[in-house]
Amino acid sequence: METKNYQHLLVDQKNGVARVTLNRPDVRNALNEVLIAELTDCFSKLSANMSVRVVVLHGAGPVFCAGGDLHWMQRSINFSPEENRRDARGLAEMYRAIDECAQPLIASVHGAALGGGMGMCSVSDIVLSMPDTQFGFTEVKLGIVPAVISPFVLKKIGEANARRYFLTSELFNADIAKQIGLVHEILPADQLDARADTLAQQILSNGPQAVREAKKLIRNVMQLPLDTALDHAVELIARLRTSPEGQEGLRAFLEKRPPRWRQPSQESK
């Protein structure tokens, strides 16, 4: 990944793992136009970087992400309809870039994930949370709705849960977030980072191309009619079984040895 100094993001890449930290702790990592543009740029570049195999997302300070920045939202009051559409489109493209990131994304959540922070949880592949984290879709309190994040949230928690939490704007804890499918694991503060590291290492032990293809498979199959999805699956497994990585994985299993994975080429992205 080309080194770039971001204003509101910290990015550290080492041994196949990229750690992205939202770095606006003074405003609880609230989203503004600068952070939105930086996240879009960052995840687009990470996705294209074949040396990055896992991404871990953190928030600096006491809160993961408190949603939209109040000053940013205040400015939107004076926007024209076209300016508001352009502003919302930028936010939508940010979530798309994160959602379509080629690598698995692990979100390490603490403090609170509200509004736009809920969107970030929804576009993450694995979400880890501290027990006392507060979650909520608080938009209707402000006379608006969680519109841009809704396609990602509904896929994550389903219509029934969205009907309750979109409409009530009530806050809920990590236990409920886990029950509705938003969070995968709840861990104490002193174990959160270590668990993210363990999961990252688990992913690194798998075939690099296979992991990318598995993530792409999930996205593709969810969007396709059954017959088309099955045709896609047949073609994919036929291709991967005869790929160098598939051959190496099978040989390693039969020979009872660890596989020697090669870095996937740019063409296999």
Coordinates of N, CA and C in Angstrom, one line a residue, residues 8-227:
H8 N -7.3 11.9 9.8 CA -8.1 11.3 10.8 C -8.0 9.8 10.9
L9 N -7.0 9.2 10.2 CA -6.8 7.8 10.2 C -5.4 7.4 10.6
L10 N -5.2 6.3 11.3 CA -3.9 5.8 11.4 C -3.9 4.4 10.8
V11 N -2.9 4.1 9.9 CA -2.8 2.9 9.2 C -1.4 2.3 9.4
D12 N -1.4 1.0 9.9 CA -0.2 0.3 10.2 C -0.3 -1.0 9.5
Q13 N 0.7 -1.4 8.7 CA 0.7 -2.6 8.0 C 1.9 -3.4 8.4
K14 N 1.7 -4.7 8.8 CA 2.9 -5.5 9.2 C 2.5 -7.0 9.1
N15 N 3.3 -7.8 8.4 CA 3.2 -9.2 8.3 C 1.8 -9.6 7.8
G16 N 1.3 -8.9 6.8 CA 0.0 -9.3 6.2 C -1.2 -8.7 6.8
V17 N -1.0 -8.0 7.9 CA -2.2 -7.5 8.7 C -2.1 -5.9 8.6
A18 N -3.2 -5.3 8.2 CA -3.3 -3.8 8.2 C -4.2 -3.4 9.3
R19 N -3.8 -2.6 10.2 CA -4.6 -2.1 11.3 C -5.0 -0.6 11.0
V20 N -6.3 -0.4 10.9 CA -6.8 0.9 10.6 C -7.5 1.4 11.8
T21 N -7.1 2.6 12.3 CA -7.6 3.2 13.5 C -8.3 4.5 13.2
L22 N -9.6 4.6 13.5 CA -10.3 5.9 13.5 C -9.7 6.8 14.5
N23 N -9.2 8.0 14.1 CA -8.4 8.8 15.0 C -8.9 10.2 15.2
R24 N -10.1 10.3 15.7 CA -10.7 11.6 16.1 C -11.3 11.4 17.5
P25 N -10.4 11.0 18.4 CA -10.9 10.7 19.8 C -11.6 11.8 20.5
D26 N -11.2 13.1 20.2 CA -11.8 14.2 20.8 C -13.3 14.4 20.5
V27 N -13.7 13.8 19.4 CA -15.2 13.9 19.0 C -15.7 12.5 18.8
R28 N -15.2 11.5 19.6 CA -15.6 10.2 19.7 C -15.6 9.5 18.3
N29 N -14.6 9.8 17.5 CA -14.4 9.3 16.1 C -15.7 9.4 15.3
A30 N -16.3 10.6 15.4 CA -17.5 10.9 14.6 C -17.1 11.1 13.2
L31 N -18.0 10.7 12.3 CA -17.7 10.8 10.8 C -17.9 12.3 10.3
N32 N -17.0 12.8 9.6 CA -17.2 14.0 8.8 C -16.7 13.8 7.4
E33 N -16.8 14.8 6.6 CA -16.4 14.6 5.2 C -15.0 14.2 5.0
V34 N -14.1 14.7 5.8 CA -12.7 14.3 5.7 C -12.5 12.8 6.0
L35 N -13.0 12.4 7.2 CA -12.8 11.0 7.6 C -13.5 10.1 6.6
I36 N -14.7 10.5 6.1 CA -15.4 9.7 5.1 C -14.5 9.5 3.8
A37 N -13.9 10.6 3.3 CA -13.1 10.5 2.1 C -11.8 9.7 2.4
E38 N -11.3 9.8 3.6 CA -10.0 9.1 3.9 C -10.3 7.6 4.1
L39 N -11.5 7.2 4.7 CA -11.8 5.8 4.7 C -12.1 5.2 3.4
T40 N -12.7 5.9 2.5 CA -12.9 5.4 1.1 C -11.6 5.2 0.4
D41 N -10.7 6.1 0.5 CA -9.4 6.0 -0.1 C -8.6 4.9 0.5
C42 N -8.6 4.8 1.8 CA -7.8 3.8 2.5 C -8.3 2.4 2.1
F43 N -9.6 2.1 2.2 CA -10.0 0.7 1.9 C -10.0 0.4 0.5
S44 N -10.1 1.4 -0.4 CA -9.9 1.1 -1.8 C -8.4 0.6 -2.1
K45 N -7.5 1.3 -1.4 CA -6.1 1.0 -1.6 C -5.7 -0.4 -0.9
L46 N -6.3 -0.6 0.2 CA -6.0 -1.9 0.9 C -6.6 -3.0 0.1
S47 N -7.7 -2.9 -0.5 CA -8.3 -4.0 -1.2 C -7.5 -4.4 -2.4
A48 N -6.8 -3.4 -3.0 CA -5.9 -3.7 -4.2 C -4.5 -4.1 -3.8
N49 N -4.2 -4.2 -2.5 CA -2.9 -4.5 -2.1 C -2.8 -6.0 -1.8
M50 N -2.1 -6.8 -2.6 CA -2.1 -8.2 -2.4 C -1.3 -8.6 -1.2
S51 N -0.4 -7.8 -0.7 CA 0.4 -8.1 0.5 C -0.4 -8.0 1.8
V52 N -1.6 -7.4 1.7 CA -2.5 -7.3 2.9 C -3.5 -8.4 2.8
R53 N -3.5 -9.2 3.9 CA -4.4 -10.4 3.9 C -5.5 -10.3 4.9
V54 N -5.4 -9.4 5.9 CA -6.4 -9.2 6.9 C -6.4 -7.7 7.3
V55 N -7.6 -7.1 7.6 CA -7.7 -5.8 8.1 C -8.4 -5.8 9.4
V56 N -7.8 -5.0 10.4 CA -8.4 -4.9 11.7 C -8.8 -3.4 11.9
L57 N -10.0 -3.1 12.3 CA -10.5 -1.8 12.4 C -10.7 -1.5 13.9
H58 N -10.1 -0.4 14.3 CA -10.2 0.1 15.7 C -10.7 1.5 15.8
G59 N -11.0 2.0 17.0 CA -11.3 3.4 17.2 C -10.4 3.9 18.3
A60 N -9.8 5.0 18.1 CA -8.9 5.6 19.2 C -9.8 6.2 20.3
G61 N -9.3 6.2 21.5 CA -10.0 6.8 22.6 C -11.1 5.9 23.2
P62 N -12.0 6.5 23.9 CA -13.0 5.7 24.7 C -14.2 5.2 23.9
V63 N -14.3 5.6 22.6 CA -15.5 5.2 21.8 C -15.1 4.8 20.4
F64 N -15.7 3.7 19.9 CA -15.4 3.2 18.6 C -15.8 4.2 17.5
C65 N -17.1 4.5 17.4 CA -17.6 5.6 16.5 C -19.0 6.0 16.9
A66 N -19.1 7.3 17.2 CA -20.4 7.8 17.7 C -21.3 8.3 16.6
G67 N -21.0 8.0 15.3 CA -21.9 8.3 14.2 C -21.5 9.6 13.5
G68 N -22.4 10.4 13.1 CA -22.1 11.6 12.3 C -21.6 12.7 13.2
D69 N -20.6 13.5 12.7 CA -20.1 14.7 13.4 C -21.2 15.8 13.4
L70 N -21.4 16.3 14.6 CA -22.5 17.3 14.7 C -22.2 18.5 13.9
H71 N -21.0 19.0 13.7 CA -20.7 20.2 12.9 C -21.0 19.8 11.4
W72 N -20.6 18.6 11.0 CA -20.9 18.2 9.6 C -22.4 18.2 9.4
M73 N -23.1 17.6 10.3 CA -24.6 17.5 10.1 C -25.2 18.9 10.2
Q74 N -24.7 19.8 11.0 CA -25.2 21.1 11.1 C -25.0 21.9 9.8
R75 N -23.9 21.7 9.1 CA -23.7 22.4 7.9 C -24.6 21.9 6.8
S76 N -25.1 20.6 6.9 CA -26.0 20.1 5.9 C -27.3 20.7 5.9
I77 N -27.7 21.4 7.0 CA -29.0 22.1 7.1 C -29.1 23.1 6.0
N78 N -28.0 23.7 5.7 CA -28.0 24.8 4.7 C -27.6 24.3 3.3
F79 N -27.5 23.0 3.1 CA -27.2 22.4 1.8 C -28.4 22.5 0.9
S80 N -28.2 22.6 -0.4 CA -29.2 22.4 -1.4 C -29.5 20.9 -1.5
P81 N -30.7 20.5 -2.1 CA -30.9 19.1 -2.3 C -29.8 18.4 -3.0
E82 N -29.2 19.0 -4.0 CA -28.1 18.4 -4.8 C -26.9 18.3 -3.9
E83 N -26.6 19.2 -3.1 CA -25.4 19.1 -2.2 C -25.7 18.0 -1.2
N84 N -26.9 17.9 -0.7 CA -27.2 16.8 0.2 C -27.0 15.4 -0.5
R85 N -27.5 15.3 -1.7 CA -27.3 14.1 -2.5 C -25.9 13.7 -2.6
R86 N -25.1 14.7 -3.0 CA -23.6 14.5 -3.2 C -23.0 14.1 -1.9
D87 N -23.4 14.7 -0.8 CA -22.8 14.4 0.5 C -23.2 12.9 0.9
A88 N -24.4 12.6 0.7 CA -24.9 11.2 1.0 C -24.2 10.2 0.1
R89 N -24.0 10.5 -1.1 CA -23.3 9.6 -2.1 C -21.9 9.3 -1.6
G90 N -21.2 10.4 -1.1 CA -19.9 10.1 -0.6 C -19.9 9.1 0.6
L91 N -20.9 9.3 1.5 CA -21.0 8.3 2.6 C -21.3 6.9 2.1
A92 N -22.2 6.8 1.1 CA -22.5 5.5 0.5 C -21.3 4.9 -0.1
E93 N -20.5 5.6 -0.8 CA -19.3 5.1 -1.4 C -18.3 4.6 -0.4
M94 N -18.2 5.3 0.7 CA -17.3 4.8 1.8 C -17.8 3.5 2.3
Y95 N -19.1 3.3 2.6 CA -19.5 2.0 3.0 C -19.3 0.9 2.0
R96 N -19.5 1.3 0.7 CA -19.3 0.3 -0.3 C -17.8 -0.1 -0.4
A97 N -16.9 0.8 -0.3 CA -15.5 0.5 -0.3 C -15.1 -0.4 0.8
I98 N -15.7 -0.2 2.0 CA -15.4 -1.1 3.2 C -16.0 -2.4 3.0
D99 N -17.3 -2.4 2.5 CA -18.0 -3.7 2.3 C -17.3 -4.6 1.3
E100 N -16.8 -3.9 0.2 CA -16.2 -4.7 -0.9 C -14.7 -4.9 -0.7
C101 N -14.2 -4.5 0.4 CA -12.7 -4.8 0.7 C -12.4 -6.2 0.5
A102 N -11.4 -6.6 -0.3 CA -11.2 -7.9 -0.7 C -10.7 -8.8 0.5
Q103 N -10.1 -8.2 1.5 CA -9.6 -8.9 2.7 C -10.7 -9.0 3.8
P104 N -10.6 -10.0 4.6 CA -11.5 -10.1 5.8 C -11.3 -8.9 6.7
L105 N -12.3 -8.3 7.2 CA -12.3 -7.2 8.1 C -12.8 -7.5 9.4
I106 N -11.9 -7.4 10.5 CA -12.3 -7.6 11.8 C -12.5 -6.2 12.5
A107 N -13.6 -6.0 13.1 CA -13.9 -4.7 13.8 C -13.8 -5.0 15.3
S108 N -13.0 -4.2 16.0 CA -12.8 -4.3 17.4 C -13.5 -3.1 18.1
V109 N -14.7 -3.3 18.7 CA -15.6 -2.3 19.0 C -15.7 -2.1 20.6
H110 N -15.6 -0.8 21.0 CA -15.7 -0.5 22.4 C -16.4 0.8 22.6
G111 N -16.9 1.0 23.8 CA -17.5 2.3 24.1 C -18.9 2.5 23.6
A112 N -19.0 2.8 22.3 CA -20.2 3.0 21.6 C -20.1 2.9 20.1
A113 N -21.1 2.3 19.5 CA -21.2 2.3 18.0 C -22.6 2.8 17.7
L114 N -22.7 4.0 17.3 CA -24.0 4.6 17.0 C -24.1 5.1 15.6
G115 N -25.3 5.0 15.0 CA -25.5 5.6 13.7 C -24.5 5.0 12.7
G116 N -23.7 5.9 12.2 CA -22.7 5.5 11.2 C -21.7 4.4 11.7
G117 N -21.5 4.4 13.0 CA -20.7 3.4 13.6 C -21.3 2.0 13.5
M118 N -22.7 2.0 13.5 CA -23.4 0.7 13.3 C -23.2 0.3 11.9
G119 N -23.1 1.3 10.9 CA -22.9 0.9 9.6 C -21.5 0.2 9.4
M120 N -20.5 0.7 10.2 CA -19.2 0.1 10.1 C -19.2 -1.3 10.6
C121 N -20.0 -1.5 11.7 CA -20.1 -2.9 12.2 C -20.8 -3.8 11.1
S122 N -21.7 -3.2 10.4 CA -22.5 -4.0 9.5 C -21.7 -4.4 8.2
V123 N -20.7 -3.6 7.9 CA -19.8 -4.0 6.7 C -18.6 -4.7 7.1
S124 N -18.4 -5.0 8.4 CA -17.3 -5.8 8.9 C -17.6 -7.3 8.8
D125 N -16.6 -8.1 8.6 CA -16.9 -9.6 8.5 C -17.0 -10.2 9.8
I126 N -16.2 -9.8 10.8 CA -16.2 -10.3 12.1 C -16.2 -9.1 13.1
V127 N -17.1 -9.1 14.1 CA -17.2 -8.0 15.0 C -17.0 -8.5 16.4
L128 N -16.0 -7.9 17.1 CA -15.7 -8.2 18.5 C -16.1 -7.0 19.3
S129 N -16.6 -7.2 20.5 CA -17.1 -6.1 21.3 C -16.8 -6.3 22.8
M130 N -16.5 -5.2 23.5 CA -16.5 -5.2 24.9 C -17.9 -5.4 25.5
P131 N -18.1 -5.9 26.7 CA -19.4 -6.1 27.2 C -20.3 -4.8 27.4
D132 N -19.6 -3.7 27.7 CA -20.3 -2.5 28.0 C -20.5 -1.6 26.8
T133 N -20.2 -2.0 25.6 CA -20.4 -1.2 24.4 C -21.9 -1.0 24.2
Q134 N -22.2 0.3 23.9 CA -23.6 0.7 23.6 C -23.8 0.8 22.1
F135 N -24.9 0.2 21.6 CA -25.2 0.2 20.2 C -26.6 0.9 20.0
G136 N -26.7 1.5 18.8 CA -28.0 2.1 18.6 C -28.1 2.8 17.2
F137 N -29.3 2.8 16.7 CA -29.7 3.6 15.5 C -30.4 4.8 16.0
T138 N -29.7 5.9 16.2 CA -30.3 7.1 16.8 C -30.8 8.1 15.9
E139 N -30.9 7.8 14.6 CA -31.2 8.9 13.6 C -32.6 9.5 13.8
V140 N -33.6 8.7 14.1 CA -34.9 9.2 14.2 C -35.1 10.2 15.3
K141 N -34.2 10.2 16.3 CA -34.2 11.2 17.3 C -33.9 12.6 16.7
L142 N -33.2 12.6 15.6 CA -32.8 13.9 14.9 C -33.7 14.2 13.8
G143 N -34.8 13.4 13.6 CA -35.7 13.7 12.5 C -35.2 13.2 11.2
I144 N -34.3 12.3 11.2 CA -33.8 11.7 9.9 C -33.9 10.2 10.1
V145 N -33.4 9.4 9.1 CA -33.4 8.0 9.2 C -32.0 7.4 8.8
P146 N -31.8 6.1 9.2 CA -30.5 5.5 8.9 C -30.5 5.0 7.4
A147 N -30.7 5.9 6.5 CA -30.9 5.5 5.1 C -29.7 4.9 4.4
V148 N -28.6 5.6 4.5 CA -27.4 5.1 3.7 C -26.9 3.7 4.2
I149 N -26.9 3.5 5.5 CA -26.4 2.3 6.1 C -27.4 1.1 6.0
S150 N -28.7 1.5 5.6 CA -29.8 0.4 5.7 C -29.5 -0.8 4.8
P151 N -29.0 -0.7 3.6 CA -28.8 -1.9 2.8 C -27.8 -2.9 3.5
F152 N -26.8 -2.4 4.2 CA -25.8 -3.2 4.9 C -26.3 -3.7 6.2
V153 N -27.1 -2.9 6.9 CA -27.6 -3.2 8.2 C -28.7 -4.3 8.1
L154 N -29.5 -4.2 7.1 CA -30.6 -5.2 6.9 C -30.1 -6.5 6.6
K155 N -29.0 -6.6 5.8 CA -28.4 -7.9 5.5 C -27.8 -8.5 6.8
K156 N -27.3 -7.6 7.7 CA -26.7 -8.1 8.9 C -27.6 -8.6 10.0
I157 N -28.7 -7.7 10.2 CA -29.5 -8.0 11.4 C -30.9 -8.4 11.0
G158 N -31.3 -8.3 9.7 CA -32.6 -8.7 9.2 C -33.7 -7.7 9.5
E159 N -34.8 -7.9 8.8 CA -35.9 -6.9 8.8 C -36.6 -6.8 10.2
A160 N -36.8 -7.9 10.8 CA -37.5 -7.9 12.1 C -36.7 -7.1 13.2
N161 N -35.4 -7.2 13.2 CA -34.7 -6.4 14.2 C -34.6 -5.0 13.8
A162 N -34.5 -4.7 12.5 CA -34.5 -3.3 12.0 C -35.8 -2.6 12.3
R163 N -36.9 -3.4 12.2 CA -38.2 -2.7 12.5 C -38.2 -2.2 14.0
R164 N -37.6 -3.0 14.9 CA -37.6 -2.5 16.3 C -36.6 -1.3 16.5
Y165 N -35.4 -1.6 16.1 CA -34.3 -0.7 16.5 C -34.2 0.6 15.7
F166 N -34.6 0.5 14.4 CA -34.7 1.7 13.6 C -35.8 2.7 14.1
L167 N -36.9 2.1 14.6 CA -38.1 2.9 14.9 C -38.0 3.4 16.4
T168 N -37.5 2.6 17.3 CA -37.4 3.1 18.7 C -36.2 4.0 19.0
S169 N -35.2 3.8 18.2 CA -33.9 4.5 18.5 C -33.3 4.1 19.9
E170 N -33.8 3.1 20.5 CA -33.3 2.7 21.8 C -31.8 2.2 21.7
L171 N -31.1 2.4 22.7 CA -29.7 1.9 22.8 C -29.8 0.4 23.3
F172 N -28.9 -0.4 22.9 CA -28.9 -1.8 23.4 C -27.4 -2.2 23.6
N173 N -27.3 -3.3 24.4 CA -25.9 -3.7 24.8 C -25.3 -4.7 23.9
A174 N -24.1 -5.2 24.3 CA -23.4 -6.1 23.4 C -24.1 -7.5 23.4
D175 N -24.8 -7.8 24.5 CA -25.5 -9.1 24.5 C -26.6 -9.1 23.4
I176 N -27.4 -8.1 23.4 CA -28.4 -8.0 22.4 C -27.8 -7.9 21.0
A177 N -26.7 -7.1 20.8 CA -26.1 -7.0 19.5 C -25.6 -8.4 19.0
K178 N -25.2 -9.2 20.0 CA -24.8 -10.6 19.6 C -26.0 -11.4 19.2
Q179 N -27.1 -11.3 19.9 CA -28.3 -12.0 19.7 C -28.9 -11.7 18.3
I180 N -28.8 -10.5 17.8 CA -29.4 -10.1 16.5 C -28.4 -10.2 15.4
G181 N -27.2 -10.7 15.7 CA -26.2 -11.0 14.6 C -25.3 -9.9 14.2
L182 N -25.2 -8.8 15.0 CA -24.3 -7.7 14.7 C -22.9 -8.0 15.2
V183 N -22.9 -8.6 16.4 CA -21.6 -8.9 17.1 C -21.4 -10.4 17.1
H184 N -20.1 -10.9 16.9 CA -19.8 -12.3 17.0 C -19.3 -12.7 18.3
E185 N -18.5 -11.9 19.0 CA -17.9 -12.3 20.3 C -17.9 -11.1 21.2
I186 N -18.1 -11.4 22.5 CA -18.0 -10.4 23.5 C -16.8 -10.7 24.4
L187 N -15.9 -9.8 24.6 CA -14.7 -10.0 25.4 C -14.4 -8.9 26.3
P188 N -13.7 -9.2 27.4 CA -13.2 -8.1 28.3 C -12.2 -7.2 27.6
A189 N -12.1 -6.0 28.1 CA -11.2 -5.0 27.4 C -9.8 -5.5 27.2
D190 N -9.3 -6.3 28.2 CA -7.9 -6.7 28.2 C -7.7 -7.9 27.2
Q191 N -8.8 -8.4 26.7 CA -8.7 -9.6 25.7 C -9.1 -9.2 24.3
L192 N -9.6 -8.0 24.1 CA -10.2 -7.7 22.8 C -9.1 -7.7 21.7
D193 N -8.0 -7.0 21.9 CA -7.0 -6.9 20.9 C -6.3 -8.2 20.6
A194 N -6.1 -9.0 21.7 CA -5.5 -10.3 21.6 C -6.4 -11.3 20.8
R195 N -7.7 -11.2 21.0 CA -8.6 -12.0 20.2 C -8.6 -11.6 18.7
A196 N -8.6 -10.3 18.5 CA -8.5 -9.9 17.1 C -7.2 -10.4 16.4
D197 N -6.1 -10.4 17.2 CA -4.8 -10.9 16.6 C -4.9 -12.4 16.4
T198 N -5.5 -13.1 17.3 CA -5.7 -14.6 17.1 C -6.5 -14.9 15.9
L199 N -7.6 -14.2 15.7 CA -8.4 -14.4 14.5 C -7.7 -14.0 13.2
A200 N -6.9 -13.0 13.3 CA -6.1 -12.6 12.1 C -5.1 -13.6 11.8
Q201 N -4.4 -14.2 12.8 CA -3.5 -15.3 12.5 C -4.2 -16.5 12.0
Q202 N -5.4 -16.8 12.4 CA -6.2 -17.9 11.9 C -6.4 -17.8 10.4
I203 N -6.8 -16.5 10.0 CA -7.0 -16.2 8.6 C -5.8 -16.3 7.8
L204 N -4.6 -15.9 8.4 CA -3.4 -15.9 7.7 C -2.9 -17.4 7.4
S205 N -3.4 -18.3 8.2 CA -3.0 -19.7 8.0 C -3.7 -20.4 6.9
N206 N -4.7 -19.7 6.3 CA -5.5 -20.2 5.2 C -5.0 -19.8 3.9
G207 N -5.4 -20.4 2.8 CA -5.0 -20.1 1.5 C -5.3 -18.6 1.2
P208 N -4.3 -17.8 0.8 CA -4.6 -16.4 0.5 C -5.7 -16.2 -0.6
Q209 N -5.5 -16.9 -1.7 CA -6.5 -16.8 -2.8 C -7.9 -17.3 -2.3
A210 N -7.9 -18.4 -1.6 CA -9.1 -19.0 -1.2 C -9.9 -18.1 -0.2
V211 N -9.2 -17.4 0.6 CA -9.9 -16.4 1.5 C -10.5 -15.3 0.8
R212 N -9.8 -14.7 -0.2 CA -10.4 -13.7 -1.0 C -11.6 -14.2 -1.8
E213 N -11.4 -15.4 -2.4 CA -12.5 -15.9 -3.2 C -13.7 -16.3 -2.3
A214 N -13.5 -16.7 -1.0 CA -14.6 -17.0 -0.1 C -15.4 -15.8 0.2
K215 N -14.7 -14.7 0.4 CA -15.4 -13.4 0.8 C -16.2 -13.0 -0.5
K216 N -15.6 -13.1 -1.6 CA -16.3 -12.7 -2.9 C -17.5 -13.6 -3.1
L217 N -17.4 -14.9 -2.8 CA -18.4 -15.8 -3.0 C -19.7 -15.4 -2.2
I218 N -19.4 -15.1 -0.9 CA -20.5 -14.7 0.0 C -21.3 -13.5 -0.6
R219 N -20.6 -12.5 -1.1 CA -21.2 -11.3 -1.6 C -22.0 -11.7 -2.9
N220 N -21.4 -12.5 -3.8 CA -22.0 -12.8 -5.1 C -23.3 -13.7 -4.9
V221 N -23.1 -14.7 -4.1 CA -24.3 -15.6 -3.9 C -25.5 -14.9 -3.3
M222 N -25.2 -14.0 -2.3 CA -26.3 -13.3 -1.7 C -27.1 -12.5 -2.7
Q223 N -26.5 -12.1 -3.8 CA -27.2 -11.2 -4.8 C -27.7 -11.9 -6.0
L224 N -27.5 -13.2 -6.1 CA -27.9 -14.0 -7.3 C -29.1 -14.8 -7.1
P225 N -30.0 -15.1 -8.1 CA -31.0 -16.1 -8.0 C -30.4 -17.5 -7.8
L226 N -31.1 -18.4 -7.3 CA -30.6 -19.7 -6.9 C -29.9 -20.4 -8.1
D227 N -30.5 -20.5 -9.3 CA -29.9 -21.2 -10.4 C -28.6 -20.5 -10.8

